[in-house]
Coordinates of C-alpha atoms and ligand atoms in Angstrom, one line a residue:
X1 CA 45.6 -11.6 -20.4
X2 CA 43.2 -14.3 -19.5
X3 CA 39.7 -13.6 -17.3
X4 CA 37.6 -16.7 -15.7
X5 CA 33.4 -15.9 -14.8
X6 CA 31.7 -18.7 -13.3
X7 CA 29.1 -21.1 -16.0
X8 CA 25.8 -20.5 -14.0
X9 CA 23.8 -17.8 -15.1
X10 CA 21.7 -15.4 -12.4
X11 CA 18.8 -13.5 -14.6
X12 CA 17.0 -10.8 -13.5
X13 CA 14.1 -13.0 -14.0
X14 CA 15.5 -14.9 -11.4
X15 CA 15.3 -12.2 -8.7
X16 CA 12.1 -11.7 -9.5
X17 CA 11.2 -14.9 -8.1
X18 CA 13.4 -14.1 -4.7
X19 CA 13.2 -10.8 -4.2
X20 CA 10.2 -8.0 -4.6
X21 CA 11.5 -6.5 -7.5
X22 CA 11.0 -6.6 -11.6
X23 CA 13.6 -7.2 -14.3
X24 CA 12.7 -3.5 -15.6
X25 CA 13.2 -2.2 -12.5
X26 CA 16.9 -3.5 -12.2
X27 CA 17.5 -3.2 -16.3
X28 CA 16.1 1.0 -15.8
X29 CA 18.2 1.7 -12.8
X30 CA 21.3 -0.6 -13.2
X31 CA 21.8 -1.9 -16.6
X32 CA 22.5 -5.1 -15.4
X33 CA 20.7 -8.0 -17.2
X34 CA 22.5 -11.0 -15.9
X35 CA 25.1 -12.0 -13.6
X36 CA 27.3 -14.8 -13.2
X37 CA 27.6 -16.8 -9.6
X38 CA 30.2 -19.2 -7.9
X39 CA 28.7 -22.7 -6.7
X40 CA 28.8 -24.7 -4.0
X41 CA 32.4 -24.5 -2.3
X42 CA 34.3 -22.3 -5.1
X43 CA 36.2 -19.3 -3.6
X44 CA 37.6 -16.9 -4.8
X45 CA 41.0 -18.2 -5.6
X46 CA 39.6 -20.6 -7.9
X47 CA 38.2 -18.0 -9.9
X48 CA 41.6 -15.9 -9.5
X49 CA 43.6 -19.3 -10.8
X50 CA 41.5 -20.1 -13.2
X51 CA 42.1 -16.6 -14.5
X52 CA 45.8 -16.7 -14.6
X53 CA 46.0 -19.8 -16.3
X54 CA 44.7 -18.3 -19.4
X55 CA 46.6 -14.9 -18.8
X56 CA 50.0 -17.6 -18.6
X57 CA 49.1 -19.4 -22.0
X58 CA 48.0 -16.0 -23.8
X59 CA 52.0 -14.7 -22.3
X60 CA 53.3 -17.7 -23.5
X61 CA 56.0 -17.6 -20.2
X62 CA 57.5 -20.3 -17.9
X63 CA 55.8 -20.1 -14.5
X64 CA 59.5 -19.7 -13.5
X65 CA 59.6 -16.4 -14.6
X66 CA 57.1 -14.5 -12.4
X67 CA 58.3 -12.4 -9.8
X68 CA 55.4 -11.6 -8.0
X69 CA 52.0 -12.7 -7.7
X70 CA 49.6 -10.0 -6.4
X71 CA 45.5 -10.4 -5.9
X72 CA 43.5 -7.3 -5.7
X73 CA 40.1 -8.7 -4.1
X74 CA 37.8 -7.8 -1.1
X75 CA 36.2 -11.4 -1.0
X76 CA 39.2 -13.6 0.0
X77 CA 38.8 -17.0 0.8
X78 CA 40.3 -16.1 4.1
X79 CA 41.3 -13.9 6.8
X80 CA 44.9 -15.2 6.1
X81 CA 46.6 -16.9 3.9
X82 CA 46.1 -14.2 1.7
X83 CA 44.4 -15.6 -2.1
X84 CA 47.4 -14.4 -3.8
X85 CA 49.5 -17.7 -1.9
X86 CA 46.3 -20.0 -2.3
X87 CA 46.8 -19.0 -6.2
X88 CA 50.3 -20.3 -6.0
X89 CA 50.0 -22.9 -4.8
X90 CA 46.9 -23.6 -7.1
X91 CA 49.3 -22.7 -10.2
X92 CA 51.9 -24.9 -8.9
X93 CA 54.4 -22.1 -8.8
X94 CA 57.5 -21.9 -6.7
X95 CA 60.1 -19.6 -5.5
X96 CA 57.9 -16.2 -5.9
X97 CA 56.4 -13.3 -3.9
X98 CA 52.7 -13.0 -3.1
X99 CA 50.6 -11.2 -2.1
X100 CA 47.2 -9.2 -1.5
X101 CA 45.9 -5.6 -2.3
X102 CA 42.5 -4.6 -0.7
X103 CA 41.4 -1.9 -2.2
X104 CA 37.4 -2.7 -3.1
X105 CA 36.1 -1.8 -6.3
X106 CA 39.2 0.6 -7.0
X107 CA 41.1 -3.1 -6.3
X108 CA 42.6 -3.5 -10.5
X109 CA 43.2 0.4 -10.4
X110 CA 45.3 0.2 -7.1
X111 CA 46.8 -3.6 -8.0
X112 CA 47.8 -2.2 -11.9
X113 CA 49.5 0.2 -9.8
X114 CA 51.6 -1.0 -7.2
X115 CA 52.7 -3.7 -9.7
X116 CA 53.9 -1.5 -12.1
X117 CA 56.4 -0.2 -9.3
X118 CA 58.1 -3.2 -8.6
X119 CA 58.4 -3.2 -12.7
X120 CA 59.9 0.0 -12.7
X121 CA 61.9 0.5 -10.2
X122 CA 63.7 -2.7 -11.3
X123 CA 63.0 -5.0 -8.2
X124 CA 61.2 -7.2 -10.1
X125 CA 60.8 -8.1 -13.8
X126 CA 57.0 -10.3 -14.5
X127 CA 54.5 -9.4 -12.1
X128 CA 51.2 -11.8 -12.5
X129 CA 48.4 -9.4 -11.5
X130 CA 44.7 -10.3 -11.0
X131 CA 41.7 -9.0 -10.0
X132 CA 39.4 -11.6 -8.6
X133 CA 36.1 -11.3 -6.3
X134 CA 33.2 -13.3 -4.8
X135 CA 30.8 -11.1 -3.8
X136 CA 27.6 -13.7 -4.3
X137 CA 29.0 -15.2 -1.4
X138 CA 28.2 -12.2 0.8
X139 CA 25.1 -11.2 -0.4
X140 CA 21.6 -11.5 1.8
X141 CA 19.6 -12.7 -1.1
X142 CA 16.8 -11.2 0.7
X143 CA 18.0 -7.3 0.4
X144 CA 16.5 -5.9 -2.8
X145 CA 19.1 -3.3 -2.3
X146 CA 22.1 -5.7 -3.1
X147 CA 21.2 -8.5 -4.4
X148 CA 20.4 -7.3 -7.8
X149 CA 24.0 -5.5 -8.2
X150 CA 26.8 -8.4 -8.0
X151 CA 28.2 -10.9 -9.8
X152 CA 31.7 -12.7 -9.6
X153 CA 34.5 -13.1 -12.0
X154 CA 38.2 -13.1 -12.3
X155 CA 40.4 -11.2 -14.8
X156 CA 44.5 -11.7 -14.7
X157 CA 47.5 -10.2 -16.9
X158 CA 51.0 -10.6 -17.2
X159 CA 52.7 -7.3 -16.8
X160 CA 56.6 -6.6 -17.9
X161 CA 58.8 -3.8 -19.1
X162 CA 57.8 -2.2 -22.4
X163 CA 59.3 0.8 -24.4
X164 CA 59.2 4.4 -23.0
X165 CA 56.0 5.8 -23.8
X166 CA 54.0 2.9 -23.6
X167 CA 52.0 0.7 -21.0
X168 CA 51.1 2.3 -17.7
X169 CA 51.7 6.3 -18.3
X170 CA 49.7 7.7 -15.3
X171 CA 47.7 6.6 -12.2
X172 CA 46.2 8.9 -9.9
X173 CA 44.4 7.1 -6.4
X174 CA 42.2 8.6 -3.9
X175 CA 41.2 7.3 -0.5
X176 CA 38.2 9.0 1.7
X177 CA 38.0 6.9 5.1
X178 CA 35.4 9.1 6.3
X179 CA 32.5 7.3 3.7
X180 CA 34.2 3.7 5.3
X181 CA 30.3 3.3 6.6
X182 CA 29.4 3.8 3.1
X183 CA 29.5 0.6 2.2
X184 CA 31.1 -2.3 4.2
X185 CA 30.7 -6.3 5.3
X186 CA 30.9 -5.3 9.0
X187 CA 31.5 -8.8 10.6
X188 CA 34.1 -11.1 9.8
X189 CA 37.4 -9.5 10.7
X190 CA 38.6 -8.0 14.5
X191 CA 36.1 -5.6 14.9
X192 CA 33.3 -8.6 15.0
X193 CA 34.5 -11.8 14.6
X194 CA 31.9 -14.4 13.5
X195 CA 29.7 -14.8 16.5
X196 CA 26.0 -15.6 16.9
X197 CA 25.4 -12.5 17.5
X198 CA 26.9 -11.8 14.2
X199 CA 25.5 -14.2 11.9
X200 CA 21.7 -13.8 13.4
X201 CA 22.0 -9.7 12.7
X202 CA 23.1 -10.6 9.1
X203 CA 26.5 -8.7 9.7
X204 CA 28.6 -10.8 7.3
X205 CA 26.9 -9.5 4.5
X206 CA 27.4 -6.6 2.0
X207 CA 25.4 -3.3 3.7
X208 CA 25.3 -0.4 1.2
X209 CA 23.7 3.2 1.4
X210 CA 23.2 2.9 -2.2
X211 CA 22.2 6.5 -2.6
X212 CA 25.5 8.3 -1.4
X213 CA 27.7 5.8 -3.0
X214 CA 25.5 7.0 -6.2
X215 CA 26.5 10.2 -5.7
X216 CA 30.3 9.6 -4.8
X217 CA 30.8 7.8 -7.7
X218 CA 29.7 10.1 -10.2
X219 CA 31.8 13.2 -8.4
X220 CA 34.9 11.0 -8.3
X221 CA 34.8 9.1 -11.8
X222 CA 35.0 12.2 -13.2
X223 CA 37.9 13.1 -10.7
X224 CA 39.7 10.4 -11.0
X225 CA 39.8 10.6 -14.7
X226 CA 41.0 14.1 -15.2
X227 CA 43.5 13.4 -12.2
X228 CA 45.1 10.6 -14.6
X229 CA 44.7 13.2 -17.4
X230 CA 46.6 15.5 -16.1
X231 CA 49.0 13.5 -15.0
X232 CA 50.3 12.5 -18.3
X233 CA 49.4 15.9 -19.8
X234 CA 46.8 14.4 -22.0
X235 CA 43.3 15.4 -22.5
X236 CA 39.7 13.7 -22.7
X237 CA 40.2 13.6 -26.7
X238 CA 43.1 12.0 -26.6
X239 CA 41.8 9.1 -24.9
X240 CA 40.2 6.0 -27.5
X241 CA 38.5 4.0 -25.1
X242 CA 37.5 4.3 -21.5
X243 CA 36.6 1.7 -19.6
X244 CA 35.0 2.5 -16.0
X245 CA 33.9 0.0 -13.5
X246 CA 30.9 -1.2 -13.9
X247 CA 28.9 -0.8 -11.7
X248 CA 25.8 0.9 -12.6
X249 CA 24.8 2.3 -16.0
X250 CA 23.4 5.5 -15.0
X251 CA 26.3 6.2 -12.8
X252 CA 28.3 5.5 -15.7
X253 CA 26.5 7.8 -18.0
X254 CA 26.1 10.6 -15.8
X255 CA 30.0 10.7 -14.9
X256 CA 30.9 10.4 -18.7
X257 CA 28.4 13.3 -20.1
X258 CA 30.5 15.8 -17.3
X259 CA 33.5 14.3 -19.0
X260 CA 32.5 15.2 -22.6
X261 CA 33.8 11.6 -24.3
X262 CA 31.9 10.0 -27.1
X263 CA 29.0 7.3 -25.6
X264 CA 30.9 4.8 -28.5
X265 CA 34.3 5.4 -26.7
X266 CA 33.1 4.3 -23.3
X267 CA 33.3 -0.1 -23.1
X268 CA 30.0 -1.8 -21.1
X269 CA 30.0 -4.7 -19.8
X270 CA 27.7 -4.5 -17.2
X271 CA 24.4 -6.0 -18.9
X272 CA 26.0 -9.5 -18.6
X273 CA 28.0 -9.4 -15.4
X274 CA 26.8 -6.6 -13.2
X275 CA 29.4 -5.3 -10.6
X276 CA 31.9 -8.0 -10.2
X277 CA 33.7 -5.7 -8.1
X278 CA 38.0 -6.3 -9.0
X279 CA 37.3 -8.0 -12.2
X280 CA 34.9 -5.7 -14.0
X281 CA 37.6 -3.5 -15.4
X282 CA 39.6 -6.7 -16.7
X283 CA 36.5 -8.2 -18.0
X284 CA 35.6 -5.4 -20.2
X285 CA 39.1 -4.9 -21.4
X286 CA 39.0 -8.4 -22.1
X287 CA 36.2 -7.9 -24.4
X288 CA 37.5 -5.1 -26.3
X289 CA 41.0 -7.1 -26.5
X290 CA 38.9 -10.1 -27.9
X291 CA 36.9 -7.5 -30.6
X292 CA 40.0 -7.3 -32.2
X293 CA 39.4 -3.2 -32.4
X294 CA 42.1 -2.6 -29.8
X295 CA 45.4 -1.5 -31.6
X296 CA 49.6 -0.7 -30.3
X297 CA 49.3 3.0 -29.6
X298 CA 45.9 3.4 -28.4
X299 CA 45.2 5.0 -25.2
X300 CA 43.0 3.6 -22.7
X301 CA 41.7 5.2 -19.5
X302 CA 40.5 3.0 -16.8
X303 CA 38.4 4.4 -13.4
X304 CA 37.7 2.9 -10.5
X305 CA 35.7 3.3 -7.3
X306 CA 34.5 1.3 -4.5
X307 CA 34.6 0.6 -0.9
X308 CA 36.8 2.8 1.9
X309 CA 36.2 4.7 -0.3
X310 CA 38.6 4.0 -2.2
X311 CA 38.4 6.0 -6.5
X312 CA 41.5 6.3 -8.9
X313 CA 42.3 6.1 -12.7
X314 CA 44.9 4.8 -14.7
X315 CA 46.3 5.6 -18.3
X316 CA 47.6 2.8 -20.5
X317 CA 48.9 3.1 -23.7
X318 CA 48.9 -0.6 -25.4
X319 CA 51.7 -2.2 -26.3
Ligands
ACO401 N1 13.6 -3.5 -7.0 C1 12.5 -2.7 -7.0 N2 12.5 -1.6 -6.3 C2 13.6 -1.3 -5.5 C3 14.7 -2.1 -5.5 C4 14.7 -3.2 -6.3 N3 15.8 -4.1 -6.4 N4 15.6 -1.5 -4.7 C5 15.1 -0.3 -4.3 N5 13.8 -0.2 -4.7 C6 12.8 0.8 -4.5 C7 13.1 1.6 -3.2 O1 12.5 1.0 -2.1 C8 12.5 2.9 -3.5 O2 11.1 2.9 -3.4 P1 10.2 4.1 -2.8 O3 10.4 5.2 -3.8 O4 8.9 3.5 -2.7 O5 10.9 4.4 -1.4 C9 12.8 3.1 -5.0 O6 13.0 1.8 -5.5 C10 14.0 4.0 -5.3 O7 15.1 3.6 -4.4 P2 16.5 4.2 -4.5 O8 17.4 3.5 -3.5 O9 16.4 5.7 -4.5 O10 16.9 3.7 -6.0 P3 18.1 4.2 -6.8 O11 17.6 4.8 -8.1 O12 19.1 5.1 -6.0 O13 18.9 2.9 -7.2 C11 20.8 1.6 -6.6 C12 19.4 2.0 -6.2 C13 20.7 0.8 -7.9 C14 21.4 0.7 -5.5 C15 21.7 2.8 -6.8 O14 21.6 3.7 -5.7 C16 23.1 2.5 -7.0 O15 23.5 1.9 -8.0 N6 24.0 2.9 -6.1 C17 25.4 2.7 -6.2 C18 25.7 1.3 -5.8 C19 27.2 0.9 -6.2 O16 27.7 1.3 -7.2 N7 27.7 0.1 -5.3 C20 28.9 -0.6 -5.6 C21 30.1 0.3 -5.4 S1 31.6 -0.7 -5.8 C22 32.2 -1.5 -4.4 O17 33.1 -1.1 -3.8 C23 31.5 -2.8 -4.0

């Protein structure tokens, strides 16, 4: 496992001084402290690499030896080629697949997913998976409505066969194309192509009815997580840690009160990152990984929910 966040620091403080808003406004309705932000001409691949250059130390592997490279992100650093072969090529890794999973904020839920097929049904053997997003680069730092949510980051992992009964037990994913208005960056793809048109009505950035994705995502976090429950016949108690994506506290805590799990079994790391979209589930995993609490055996529940809309839950037990 290896994650990557950007050095420079965005403080609430900071969008104080851009936006009309106060840091106890944003702390009080969001959690979110600080964030980190991309520079200059970094995209979202270098994030991604950087990333999975720890995740390939921590494995210990010869680049060789990966199958498949797959990036779950919704900021790519292009139309096409997807990130996933800019990664490759960034890694100076030959002679594997790649490719891209668009999935939004669900993206590590969906990615964890699909890669553990090509594990399982024996196509492929070391799948390099990462969840990697730039949404900075999209925001209208003059919307008070978005500005104060995102940050960017990176989180990769190494994923291979284990022993029955452990790794990925269960995934349950959800899609609801209706809510697509929900929350979108209109411009940009086929539907409208960068134009002036485009850039002068702001469409390139990240539009958001921030009230009904409020109330989505506490509905479906709780969905998603019994779904994946269910799935592998387990319950709520069984589960030691759960680790949603983070993307606003209050979202979070409401969701996880219908669920009935312990406050001390739920892993934040919102405060420091805000919503970095793909990589928020990886970051926080990372930081439990890193605490040196996480043990073989323990079972893990990850939700996520984004853009489409797009919700689902996986359960992991650790290897
Ligand atoms: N600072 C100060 N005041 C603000 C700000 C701000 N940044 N933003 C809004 N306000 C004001 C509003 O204008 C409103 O004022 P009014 O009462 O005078 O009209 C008041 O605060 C309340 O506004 P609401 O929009 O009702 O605030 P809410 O409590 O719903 O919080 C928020 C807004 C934080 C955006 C919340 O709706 C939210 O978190 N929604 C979910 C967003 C989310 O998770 N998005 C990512 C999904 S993942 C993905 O796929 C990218």
């Amino acid at each position: 496992m290896g994650t990557y966040v950007p050095e420079k620091v965005l403080t609430n403080s900071d969008l104080e001084r851009m936006v009309d808003t106060s840091d106890d406004w944003i702390r009080c309705r969001t959690g979110i402290v600080e964030r980190r932000v991309v520079e200059g001409d970094t995209a979202t691949s270098d994030l991604a690499a950087a990333a999975a250059k720890k995740a390939l130390e921590d494995a210990g592997i010869n680049d060789s030896e990966i199958d498949l490279i797959l990036v779950a992100t919704s900021t790519p650093d292009m139309i096409f080629p997807s990130t996933a072969c800019l990664v490759q090529s960034k890694l100076g890794i030959n002679g594997c697949a790649a490719f891209d999973i668009q999935a939004a904020c669900s993206g590590f839920v969906y990615g964890l997913t699909v890669a553990s097929q090509f594990i399982e049904s024996g196509m492929y053997k070391t799948v390099l998976l990462i969840g990697a997003d730039a949404f900075t680069k999209h925001i209208n730092w003059e919307d008070r409505n978005t500005c104060i949510l995102f940050g960017d980051g990176a989180g990769a992992f190494v994923l291979h066969e284990v022993e029955n009964g452990y790794g990925l037990l269960s995934s349950y994913l959800m899609a609801d194309g209706r809510g697509a208005d929900l929350l979108k960056i209109p411009a940009g793809g086929s539907a409208h192509p960068g134009s002036e048109y485009s850039v002068q009505n702001k469409l390139h950035f990240v539009q958001m009815n921030g009230n009904a994705v409020f109330k989505f995502a506490v509905r479906i976090l709780h969905e998603a997580a019994i779904g994946a429950l269910t799935k592998a016949g387990l319950t709520v108690g069984d589960i030691d840690y759960l680790i949603p994506h983070q993307a606003n506290i209050r979202i979070i805590d409401a969701a996880m009160e219908r669920l009935g799990i312990d406050r001390n079994k739920i892993i934040l790391n919102l405060e420091k990152y805000g919503n970095t979209s793909t990589a928020s589930i990886p970051l926080a995993l990372y930081d439990l990984y890193n605490s040196g609490d996480l043990k073989r055996g323990d079972l893990l529940l990850f939700v996520g929910f984004g853009a489409g809309l797009t919700w689902g839950a996986n359960i992991i037990r650790w290897v």
